[in-house]
PDB file of C-alpha atoms and ligand atoms in Angstrom:
ATOM      1  CA  MET A   1      -0.148   0.168   0.022  1.00  0.00           C
ATOM      2  CA  LYS A   2       1.832   3.319  -1.105  1.00  0.00           C
ATOM      3  CA  THR A   3       1.848   6.403   1.033  1.00  0.00           C
ATOM      4  CA  ALA A   4       0.040   9.886   0.441  1.00  0.00           C
ATOM      5  CA  LEU A   5       1.607  11.988   2.172  1.00  0.00           C
ATOM      6  CA  VAL A   6      -0.436  15.285   3.336  1.00  0.00           C
ATOM      7  CA  LEU A   7       1.653  18.170   4.427  1.00  0.00           C
ATOM      8  CA  ASN A   8       0.349  21.749   5.986  1.00  0.00           C
ATOM      9  CA  GLY A   9       2.607  24.641   6.381  1.00  0.00           C
ATOM     10  CA  PRO A  10       2.637  27.474   8.598  1.00  0.00           C
ATOM     11  CA  ASN A  11      -0.948  28.990  10.730  1.00  0.00           C
ATOM     12  CA  LEU A  12      -2.914  25.737   9.183  1.00  0.00           C
ATOM     13  CA  ASN A  13      -2.840  24.747  13.002  1.00  0.00           C
ATOM     14  CA  LEU A  14      -5.082  27.599  13.649  1.00  0.00           C
ATOM     15  CA  LEU A  15      -7.966  26.219  11.064  1.00  0.00           C
ATOM     16  CA  GLY A  16     -11.407  26.348  12.435  1.00  0.00           C
ATOM     17  CA  THR A  17     -10.297  28.937  15.251  1.00  0.00           C
ATOM     18  CA  ARG A  18     -10.203  32.224  13.129  1.00  0.00           C
ATOM     19  CA  GLU A  19     -11.143  33.552   9.923  1.00  0.00           C
ATOM     20  CA  PRO A  20     -13.890  31.489   9.171  1.00  0.00           C
ATOM     21  CA  ALA A  21     -15.200  33.625   6.111  1.00  0.00           C
ATOM     22  CA  VAL A  22     -12.127  32.435   4.342  1.00  0.00           C
ATOM     23  CA  TYR A  23     -11.056  28.761   5.552  1.00  0.00           C
ATOM     24  CA  GLY A  24     -14.139  27.542   6.855  1.00  0.00           C
ATOM     25  CA  SER A  25     -14.829  26.516  10.660  1.00  0.00           C
ATOM     26  CA  ALA A  26     -13.419  22.765  10.100  1.00  0.00           C
ATOM     27  CA  THR A  27     -10.419  22.460  12.083  1.00  0.00           C
ATOM     28  CA  LEU A  28      -6.941  20.715  10.770  1.00  0.00           C
ATOM     29  CA  ALA A  29      -8.125  17.539  12.999  1.00  0.00           C
ATOM     30  CA  ASP A  30     -11.138  17.533  10.738  1.00  0.00           C
ATOM     31  CA  VAL A  31      -9.298  18.116   7.365  1.00  0.00           C
ATOM     32  CA  GLU A  32      -7.059  14.931   9.028  1.00  0.00           C
ATOM     33  CA  GLN A  33     -10.436  13.022   9.202  1.00  0.00           C
ATOM     34  CA  LEU A  34     -11.471  13.761   5.848  1.00  0.00           C
ATOM     35  CA  CYS A  35      -8.213  12.389   4.335  1.00  0.00           C
ATOM     36  CA  GLU A  36      -8.257   9.256   6.230  1.00  0.00           C
ATOM     37  CA  LYS A  37     -11.452   8.439   4.861  1.00  0.00           C
ATOM     38  CA  ALA A  38     -10.337   9.319   1.041  1.00  0.00           C
ATOM     39  CA  CYS A  39      -7.412   7.097   1.388  1.00  0.00           C
ATOM     40  CA  ALA A  40      -9.289   4.679   2.404  1.00  0.00           C
ATOM     41  CA  ALA A  41     -11.362   4.424  -0.275  1.00  0.00           C
ATOM     42  CA  HIS A  42      -8.412   4.810  -2.713  1.00  0.00           C
ATOM     43  CA  GLY A  43      -6.228   1.725  -0.722  1.00  0.00           C
ATOM     44  CA  LEU A  44      -3.577   4.540   0.362  1.00  0.00           C
ATOM     45  CA  LYS A  45      -1.923   5.197   3.667  1.00  0.00           C
ATOM     46  CA  LEU A  46      -2.119   8.428   5.205  1.00  0.00           C
ATOM     47  CA  ASP A  47       0.817  10.409   6.681  1.00  0.00           C
ATOM     48  CA  PHE A  48      -0.427  13.939   7.954  1.00  0.00           C
ATOM     49  CA  ARG A  49       1.650  16.849   8.883  1.00  0.00           C
ATOM     50  CA  GLN A  50       1.625  20.352   9.895  1.00  0.00           C
ATOM     51  CA  SER A  51       4.567  22.672  10.299  1.00  0.00           C
ATOM     52  CA  ASN A  52       5.089  26.365  10.981  1.00  0.00           C
ATOM     53  CA  HIS A  53       8.898  25.968   9.766  1.00  0.00           C
ATOM     54  CA  GLU A  54      10.456  26.028   6.279  1.00  0.00           C
ATOM     55  CA  GLY A  55      13.239  24.064   7.167  1.00  0.00           C
ATOM     56  CA  GLU A  56      11.080  21.297   8.550  1.00  0.00           C
ATOM     57  CA  LEU A  57       9.070  21.419   5.523  1.00  0.00           C
ATOM     58  CA  VAL A  58      11.788  21.367   3.361  1.00  0.00           C
ATOM     59  CA  ASP A  59      13.548  18.268   5.254  1.00  0.00           C
ATOM     60  CA  TRP A  60       9.785  16.585   4.942  1.00  0.00           C
ATOM     61  CA  ILE A  61      10.397  17.272   0.792  1.00  0.00           C
ATOM     62  CA  HIS A  62      13.361  15.438   0.998  1.00  0.00           C
ATOM     63  CA  GLU A  63      11.826  12.435   2.686  1.00  0.00           C
ATOM     64  CA  ALA A  64       9.168  12.260   0.048  1.00  0.00           C
ATOM     65  CA  GLY A  65      11.795  11.931  -2.234  1.00  0.00           C
ATOM     66  CA  ARG A  66      13.388   8.878  -0.961  1.00  0.00           C
ATOM     67  CA  LEU A  67       9.685   7.237  -0.188  1.00  0.00           C
ATOM     68  CA  HIS A  68       8.787   7.903  -4.037  1.00  0.00           C
ATOM     69  CA  ALA A  69      12.717   6.851  -5.489  1.00  0.00           C
ATOM     70  CA  ALA A  70      11.480   3.521  -2.883  1.00  0.00           C
ATOM     71  CA  GLY A  71       8.609   3.401  -4.611  1.00  0.00           C
ATOM     72  CA  THR A  72       6.396   3.739  -1.648  1.00  0.00           C
ATOM     73  CA  LEU A  73       5.037   6.945  -2.224  1.00  0.00           C
ATOM     74  CA  ALA A  74       1.616   7.303  -4.191  1.00  0.00           C
ATOM     75  CA  GLY A  75       2.474  11.777  -3.886  1.00  0.00           C
ATOM     76  CA  VAL A  76       2.450  14.758  -1.947  1.00  0.00           C
ATOM     77  CA  ILE A  77      -0.587  17.068  -1.350  1.00  0.00           C
ATOM     78  CA  PHE A  78       1.107  20.157  -0.188  1.00  0.00           C
ATOM     79  CA  ASN A  79      -0.596  23.424   1.235  1.00  0.00           C
ATOM     80  CA  ALA A  80       2.537  25.542   2.119  1.00  0.00           C
ATOM     81  CA  GLY A  81       0.199  28.363   3.275  1.00  0.00           C
ATOM     82  CA  ALA A  82       2.052  31.408   3.059  1.00  0.00           C
ATOM     83  CA  TYR A  83       5.430  29.927   2.260  1.00  0.00           C
ATOM     84  CA  THR A  84       3.531  29.361  -1.219  1.00  0.00           C
ATOM     85  CA  HIS A  85       4.437  33.084  -2.067  1.00  0.00           C
ATOM     86  CA  THR A  86       7.935  33.438  -0.459  1.00  0.00           C
ATOM     87  CA  SER A  87       9.599  30.262  -0.694  1.00  0.00           C
ATOM     88  CA  ILE A  88      12.407  29.015  -3.112  1.00  0.00           C
ATOM     89  CA  ALA A  89      13.763  26.700  -0.696  1.00  0.00           C
ATOM     90  CA  LEU A  90      10.327  24.850  -1.434  1.00  0.00           C
ATOM     91  CA  HIS A  91      10.499  25.259  -4.949  1.00  0.00           C
ATOM     92  CA  ASP A  92      14.143  23.889  -4.951  1.00  0.00           C
ATOM     93  CA  ALA A  93      13.293  21.339  -2.956  1.00  0.00           C
ATOM     94  CA  ILE A  94      10.225  19.919  -4.733  1.00  0.00           C
ATOM     95  CA  LYS A  95      12.149  20.314  -7.999  1.00  0.00           C
ATOM     96  CA  GLY A  96      14.255  17.327  -9.047  1.00  0.00           C
ATOM     97  CA  THR A  97      12.647  14.751  -7.007  1.00  0.00           C
ATOM     98  CA  GLY A  98      10.500  13.220  -9.079  1.00  0.00           C
ATOM     99  CA  ILE A  99       7.730  13.051  -6.567  1.00  0.00           C
ATOM    100  CA  THR A 100       3.981  13.494  -7.888  1.00  0.00           C
ATOM    101  CA  LEU A 101       2.946  17.050  -5.931  1.00  0.00           C
ATOM    102  CA  ILE A 102      -0.315  18.884  -5.987  1.00  0.00           C
ATOM    103  CA  GLU A 103      -0.458  22.041  -4.838  1.00  0.00           C
ATOM    104  CA  LEU A 104      -3.639  22.741  -2.414  1.00  0.00           C
ATOM    105  CA  HIS A 105      -5.183  26.184  -1.244  1.00  0.00           C
ATOM    106  CA  ILE A 106      -8.319  25.819   0.971  1.00  0.00           C
ATOM    107  CA  SER A 107      -9.410  29.483  -0.516  1.00  0.00           C
ATOM    108  CA  ASN A 108      -9.021  30.625  -3.818  1.00  0.00           C
ATOM    109  CA  VAL A 109      -5.686  32.510  -3.715  1.00  0.00           C
ATOM    110  CA  HIS A 110      -6.688  34.337  -7.295  1.00  0.00           C
ATOM    111  CA  ALA A 111      -9.690  35.960  -6.045  1.00  0.00           C
ATOM    112  CA  ARG A 112      -7.838  37.578  -3.161  1.00  0.00           C
ATOM    113  CA  GLU A 113      -4.942  40.174  -2.568  1.00  0.00           C
ATOM    114  CA  ALA A 114      -2.467  40.211  -5.468  1.00  0.00           C
ATOM    115  CA  PHE A 115       0.556  39.262  -3.068  1.00  0.00           C
ATOM    116  CA  ARG A 116      -1.472  35.673  -3.103  1.00  0.00           C
ATOM    117  CA  HIS A 117      -1.581  35.143  -6.763  1.00  0.00           C
ATOM    118  CA  HIS A 118       2.144  34.248  -7.475  1.00  0.00           C
ATOM    119  CA  SER A 119       3.261  30.472  -6.325  1.00  0.00           C
ATOM    120  CA  TYR A 120       6.825  29.695  -6.269  1.00  0.00           C
ATOM    121  CA  LEU A 121       5.565  26.125  -5.578  1.00  0.00           C
ATOM    122  CA  SER A 122       3.296  25.684  -9.013  1.00  0.00           C
ATOM    123  CA  PRO A 123       6.050  25.439 -11.721  1.00  0.00           C
ATOM    124  CA  ALA A 124       7.229  22.330  -9.536  1.00  0.00           C
ATOM    125  CA  ALA A 125       3.703  21.125  -9.096  1.00  0.00           C
ATOM    126  CA  LYS A 126       1.901  18.318 -10.946  1.00  0.00           C
ATOM    127  CA  ALA A 127      -1.339  19.819 -10.587  1.00  0.00           C
ATOM    128  CA  VAL A 128      -2.952  23.026  -8.529  1.00  0.00           C
ATOM    129  CA  MET A 129      -6.067  22.741  -6.869  1.00  0.00           C
ATOM    130  CA  CYS A 130      -7.920  25.981  -4.737  1.00  0.00           C
ATOM    131  CA  GLY A 131     -11.007  27.298  -3.986  1.00  0.00           C
ATOM    132  CA  PHE A 132     -12.929  24.231  -2.887  1.00  0.00           C
ATOM    133  CA  GLY A 133     -12.588  24.698   0.909  1.00  0.00           C
ATOM    134  CA  VAL A 134     -11.272  21.836   2.816  1.00  0.00           C
ATOM    135  CA  GLN A 135     -12.945  19.570   0.494  1.00  0.00           C
ATOM    136  CA  GLY A 136      -9.962  19.925  -1.532  1.00  0.00           C
ATOM    137  CA  TYR A 137      -8.042  17.727   0.612  1.00  0.00           C
ATOM    138  CA  PRO A 138     -10.197  14.653  -0.228  1.00  0.00           C
ATOM    139  CA  LEU A 139     -10.877  15.692  -3.882  1.00  0.00           C
ATOM    140  CA  ALA A 140      -6.969  16.064  -4.252  1.00  0.00           C
ATOM    141  CA  ILE A 141      -6.323  12.359  -2.753  1.00  0.00           C
ATOM    142  CA  ALA A 142      -8.750  10.837  -5.507  1.00  0.00           C
ATOM    143  CA  GLY A 143      -6.841  12.751  -8.089  1.00  0.00           C
ATOM    144  CA  LEU A 144      -3.589  11.518  -6.967  1.00  0.00           C
ATOM    145  CA  ALA A 145      -5.167   7.635  -6.833  1.00  0.00           C
ATOM    146  CA  ALA A 146      -6.409   8.649 -10.449  1.00  0.00           C
ATOM    147  CA  MET A 147      -2.666   9.417 -11.300  1.00  0.00           C
ATOM    148  CA  ALA A 148      -1.203   6.860 -10.237  1.00  0.00           C
ATOM    149  CA  VAL A 149      -3.164   4.001 -12.418  1.00  0.00           C
TER     150      VAL A 149
HETATM  151  O1  CA2 B   1      -6.175  29.012   0.904  1.00  0.00           O
HETATM  152  C1  CA2 B   1      -5.374  28.329   1.544  1.00  0.00           C
HETATM  153  O2  CA2 B   1      -4.882  27.237   1.702  1.00  0.00           O
HETATM  154  C2  CA2 B   1      -3.742  29.203   1.956  1.00  0.00           C
HETATM  155  O3  CA2 B   1      -2.292  27.841   1.410  1.00  0.00           O
HETATM  156  C3  CA2 B   1      -3.873  29.487   3.147  1.00  0.00           C
HETATM  157  C4  CA2 B   1      -2.748  30.413   3.883  1.00  0.00           C
HETATM  158  C5  CA2 B   1      -2.666  31.572   3.018  1.00  0.00           C
HETATM  159  O4  CA2 B   1      -1.163  32.300   3.472  1.00  0.00           O
HETATM  160  C6  CA2 B   1      -2.232  31.438   1.513  1.00  0.00           C
HETATM  161  O5  CA2 B   1      -2.559  32.591   0.885  1.00  0.00           O
HETATM  162  C7  CA2 B   1      -3.631  30.536   1.069  1.00  0.00           C
HETATM  163  C8  CA2 B   1      -2.936  30.775   5.232  1.00  0.00           C
HETATM  164  C9  CA2 B   1      -2.972  29.568   6.272  1.00  0.00           C
HETATM  165  C10 CA2 B   1      -3.522  29.996   7.551  1.00  0.00           C
HETATM  166  O6  CA2 B   1      -4.503  29.475   7.874  1.00  0.00           O
HETATM  167  C11 CA2 B   1      -5.407  29.823   9.051  1.00  0.00           C
HETATM  168  C12 CA2 B   1      -6.448  29.372   9.475  1.00  0.00           C
HETATM  169  C13 CA2 B   1      -7.298  29.892  10.069  1.00  0.00           C
HETATM  170  C14 CA2 B   1      -6.962  31.042  10.783  1.00  0.00           C
HETATM  171  C15 CA2 B   1      -5.504  31.741  10.722  1.00  0.00           C
HETATM  172  C16 CA2 B   1      -4.929  31.116   9.622  1.00  0.00           C
END
């Protein structure tokens, strides 16, 4: 059984506690449950993580690269939060790993402030999903499963 690695970046631990008009009322624990259910439906094993630290996210992408090389990774779903718009380090980490990575955003970043319209991750991602609320996570897992066949 291959692993779907779901990575969440800075401040996503606050999900459900503030800004419900933008991000909804589900907590990150609720999102993990949605992902568990979707992975079970698609025969994948879930590894779900969150970090507020750019370097830790870089380390996790490197780890995903090793799992990919070992043939045990289905892919990565990555909500990098605000690092999406700032991090060349995350771009560099993804590039060249060969992993299937889906960039995900809960909100429609293109309908928000101009500084959210540019992503350093999109050029290194296989696919990009945004604006589906937290339902984007199980939808992205279904997409990952469909790409794997
Ligand atoms: O829409 C998304 O998922 C974002 O990746 C969320 C990031 C934001 O910087 C991106 O532009 C779009 C922010 C994550 C912070 O999440 C919070 C959730 C609830 C309360 C406070 C922050």
